CSV table of C-alpha atoms in Angstrom, one decimal:
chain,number,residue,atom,x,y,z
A,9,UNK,CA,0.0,0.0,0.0
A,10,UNK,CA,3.3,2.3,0.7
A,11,UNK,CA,4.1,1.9,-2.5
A,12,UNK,CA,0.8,2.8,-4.1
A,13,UNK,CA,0.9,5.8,-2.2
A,14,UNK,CA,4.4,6.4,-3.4
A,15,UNK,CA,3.3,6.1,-6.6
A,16,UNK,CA,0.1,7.9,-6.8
A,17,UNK,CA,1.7,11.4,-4.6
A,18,UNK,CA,4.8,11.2,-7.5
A,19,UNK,CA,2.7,11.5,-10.5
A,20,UNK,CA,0.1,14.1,-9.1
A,21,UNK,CA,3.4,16.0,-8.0
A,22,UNK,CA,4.7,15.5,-12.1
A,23,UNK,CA,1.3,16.6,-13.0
A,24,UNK,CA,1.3,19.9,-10.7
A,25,UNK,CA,5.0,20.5,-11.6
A,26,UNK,CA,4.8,20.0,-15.4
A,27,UNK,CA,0.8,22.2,-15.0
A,28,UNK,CA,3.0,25.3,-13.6
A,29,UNK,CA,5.7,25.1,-16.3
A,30,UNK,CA,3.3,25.4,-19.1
A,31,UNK,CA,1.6,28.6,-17.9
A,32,UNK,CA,5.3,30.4,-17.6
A,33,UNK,CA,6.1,29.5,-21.4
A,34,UNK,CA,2.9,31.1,-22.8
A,35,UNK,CA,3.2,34.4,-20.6
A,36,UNK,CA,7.0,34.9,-22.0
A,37,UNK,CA,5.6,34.0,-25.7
A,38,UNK,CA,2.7,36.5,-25.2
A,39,UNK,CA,4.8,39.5,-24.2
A,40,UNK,CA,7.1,39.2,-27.4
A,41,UNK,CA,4.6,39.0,-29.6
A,42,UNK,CA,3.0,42.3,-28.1
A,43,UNK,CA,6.9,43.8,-28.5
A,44,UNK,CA,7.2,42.7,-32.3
A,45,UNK,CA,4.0,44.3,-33.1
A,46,UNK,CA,4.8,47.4,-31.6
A,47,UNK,CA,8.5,47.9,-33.5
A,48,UNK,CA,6.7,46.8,-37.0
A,49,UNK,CA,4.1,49.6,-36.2
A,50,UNK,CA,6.6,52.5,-35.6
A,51,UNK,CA,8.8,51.6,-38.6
A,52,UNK,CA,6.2,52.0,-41.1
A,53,UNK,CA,5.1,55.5,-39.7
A,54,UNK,CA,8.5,56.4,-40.2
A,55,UNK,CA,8.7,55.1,-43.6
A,56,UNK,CA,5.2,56.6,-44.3
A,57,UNK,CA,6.4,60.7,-43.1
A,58,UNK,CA,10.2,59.5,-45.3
A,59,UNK,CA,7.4,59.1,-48.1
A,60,UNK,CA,5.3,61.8,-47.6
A,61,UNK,CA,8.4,64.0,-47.2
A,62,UNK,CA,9.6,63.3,-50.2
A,63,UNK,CA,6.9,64.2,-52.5
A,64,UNK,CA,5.8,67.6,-50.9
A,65,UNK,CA,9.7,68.2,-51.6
A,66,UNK,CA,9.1,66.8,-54.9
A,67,UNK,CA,6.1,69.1,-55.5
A,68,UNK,CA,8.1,72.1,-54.2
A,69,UNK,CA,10.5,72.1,-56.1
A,70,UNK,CA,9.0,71.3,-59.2
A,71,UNK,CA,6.7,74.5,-59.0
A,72,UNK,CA,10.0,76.7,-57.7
A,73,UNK,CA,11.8,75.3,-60.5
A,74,UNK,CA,9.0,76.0,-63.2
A,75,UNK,CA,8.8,79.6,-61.7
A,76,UNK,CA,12.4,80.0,-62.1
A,77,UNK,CA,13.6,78.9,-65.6
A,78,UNK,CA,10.2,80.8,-67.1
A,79,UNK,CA,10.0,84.0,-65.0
A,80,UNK,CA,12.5,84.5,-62.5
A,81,UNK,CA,15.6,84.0,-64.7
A,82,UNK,CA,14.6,86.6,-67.2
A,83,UNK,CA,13.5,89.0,-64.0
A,84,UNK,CA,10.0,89.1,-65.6
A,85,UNK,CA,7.9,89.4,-62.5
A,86,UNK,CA,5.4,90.8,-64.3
A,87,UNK,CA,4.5,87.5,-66.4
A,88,UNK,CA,5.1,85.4,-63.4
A,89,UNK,CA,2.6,87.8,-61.2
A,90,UNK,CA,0.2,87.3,-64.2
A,91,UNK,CA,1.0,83.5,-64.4
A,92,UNK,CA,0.6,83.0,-60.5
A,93,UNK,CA,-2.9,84.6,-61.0
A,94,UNK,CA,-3.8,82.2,-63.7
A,95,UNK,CA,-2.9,79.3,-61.3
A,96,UNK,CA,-4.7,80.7,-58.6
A,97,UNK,CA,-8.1,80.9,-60.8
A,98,UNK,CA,-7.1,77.3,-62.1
A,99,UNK,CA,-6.9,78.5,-65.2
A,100,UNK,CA,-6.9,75.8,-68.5
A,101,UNK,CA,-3.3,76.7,-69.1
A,102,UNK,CA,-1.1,73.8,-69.6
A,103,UNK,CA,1.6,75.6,-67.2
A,104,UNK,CA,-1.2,76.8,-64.8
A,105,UNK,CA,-2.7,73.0,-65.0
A,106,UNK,CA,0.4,71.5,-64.0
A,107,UNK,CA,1.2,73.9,-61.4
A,108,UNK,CA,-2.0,73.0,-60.3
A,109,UNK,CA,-1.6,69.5,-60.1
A,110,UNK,CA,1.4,69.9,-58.2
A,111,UNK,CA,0.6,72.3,-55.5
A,112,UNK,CA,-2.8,69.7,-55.1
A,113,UNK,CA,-0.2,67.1,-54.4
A,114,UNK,CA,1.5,69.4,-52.1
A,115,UNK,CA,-1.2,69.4,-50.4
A,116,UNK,CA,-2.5,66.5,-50.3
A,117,UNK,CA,1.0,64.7,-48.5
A,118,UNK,CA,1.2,67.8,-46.3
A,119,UNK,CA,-2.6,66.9,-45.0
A,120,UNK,CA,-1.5,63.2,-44.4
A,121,UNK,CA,1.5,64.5,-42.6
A,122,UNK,CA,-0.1,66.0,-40.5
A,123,UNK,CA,-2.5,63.7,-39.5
A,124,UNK,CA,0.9,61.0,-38.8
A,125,UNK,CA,2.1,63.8,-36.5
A,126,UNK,CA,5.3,63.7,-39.1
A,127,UNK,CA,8.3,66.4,-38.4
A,128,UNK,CA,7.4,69.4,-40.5
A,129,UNK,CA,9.7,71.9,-39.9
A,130,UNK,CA,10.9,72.5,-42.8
A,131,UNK,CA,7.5,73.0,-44.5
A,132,UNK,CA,6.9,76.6,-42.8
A,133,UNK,CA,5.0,78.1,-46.1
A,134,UNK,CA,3.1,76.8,-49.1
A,135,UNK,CA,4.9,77.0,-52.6
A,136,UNK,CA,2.8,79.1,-53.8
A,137,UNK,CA,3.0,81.7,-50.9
A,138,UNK,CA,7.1,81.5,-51.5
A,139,UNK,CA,6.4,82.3,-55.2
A,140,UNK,CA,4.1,85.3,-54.2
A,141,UNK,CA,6.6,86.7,-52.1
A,142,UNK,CA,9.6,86.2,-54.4
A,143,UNK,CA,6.9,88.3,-57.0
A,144,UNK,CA,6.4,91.0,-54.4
A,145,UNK,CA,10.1,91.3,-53.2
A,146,UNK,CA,11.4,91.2,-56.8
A,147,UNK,CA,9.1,94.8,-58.1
């Protein structure tokens, strides 16, 4: 009968030992599945502002650039004062219609920006606004 007892008090110990173990592997697994996830999250919100970034630069420059090389170089504010009103009245122009497009893209990256609480600083003033001032500065 000893050794019944023995027997039976060994395996409900194996059984209460091996019960506990179990429970301490799925708490560990849990908590780095919870870390993953986070790390995966924060990388693509980065790469998301990197993106949006990039095209309101894109956009920026490309309406700058257009400014430059047809007004600014031959110091006709005039035409570009007269251009920038065109653009502003979304005129049919293909200049004014690609300006447009453009400064919509601008825009529209600077509004999802935003709304992923990306670093903006450098982003103080619309194209457009620059190009007005350059027109005003320049008379």
């Amino acid at each position: 009968m000893s050794l019944i007892k023995i027997i039976v008090i060994s395996l409900f110990s194996l059984v209460f030992i091996t019960g506990c173990a179990n429970k301490k592997e799925n708490i560990t697994l849990k908590n780095t599945k919870t870390k993953s996830e986070k790390i995966i999250v924060e990388k693509k919100v980065d790469k998301n502002c990197k993106n949006y970034i990039f095209s309101m630069k894109h956009a920026s420059s490309y309406i700058k650039n257009e400014f430059n090389q047809a007004y600014f170089k031959k110091n006709d504010f005039l035409g570009a004062k007269a251009q920038l009103f065109l653009v502003k009245n979304n005129s049919s122009g293909i200049f004014a219609k690609n300006i447009n497009k453009a400064n919509t893209s601008y825009e529209k990256y600077f509004t999802l920006a935003v709304k992923n609480k990306c670093d903006l600083g450098s982003f103080k003033f619309l194209p457009l606004i620059v190009i007005e001032n350059k027109i005003s500065l320049g008379k």
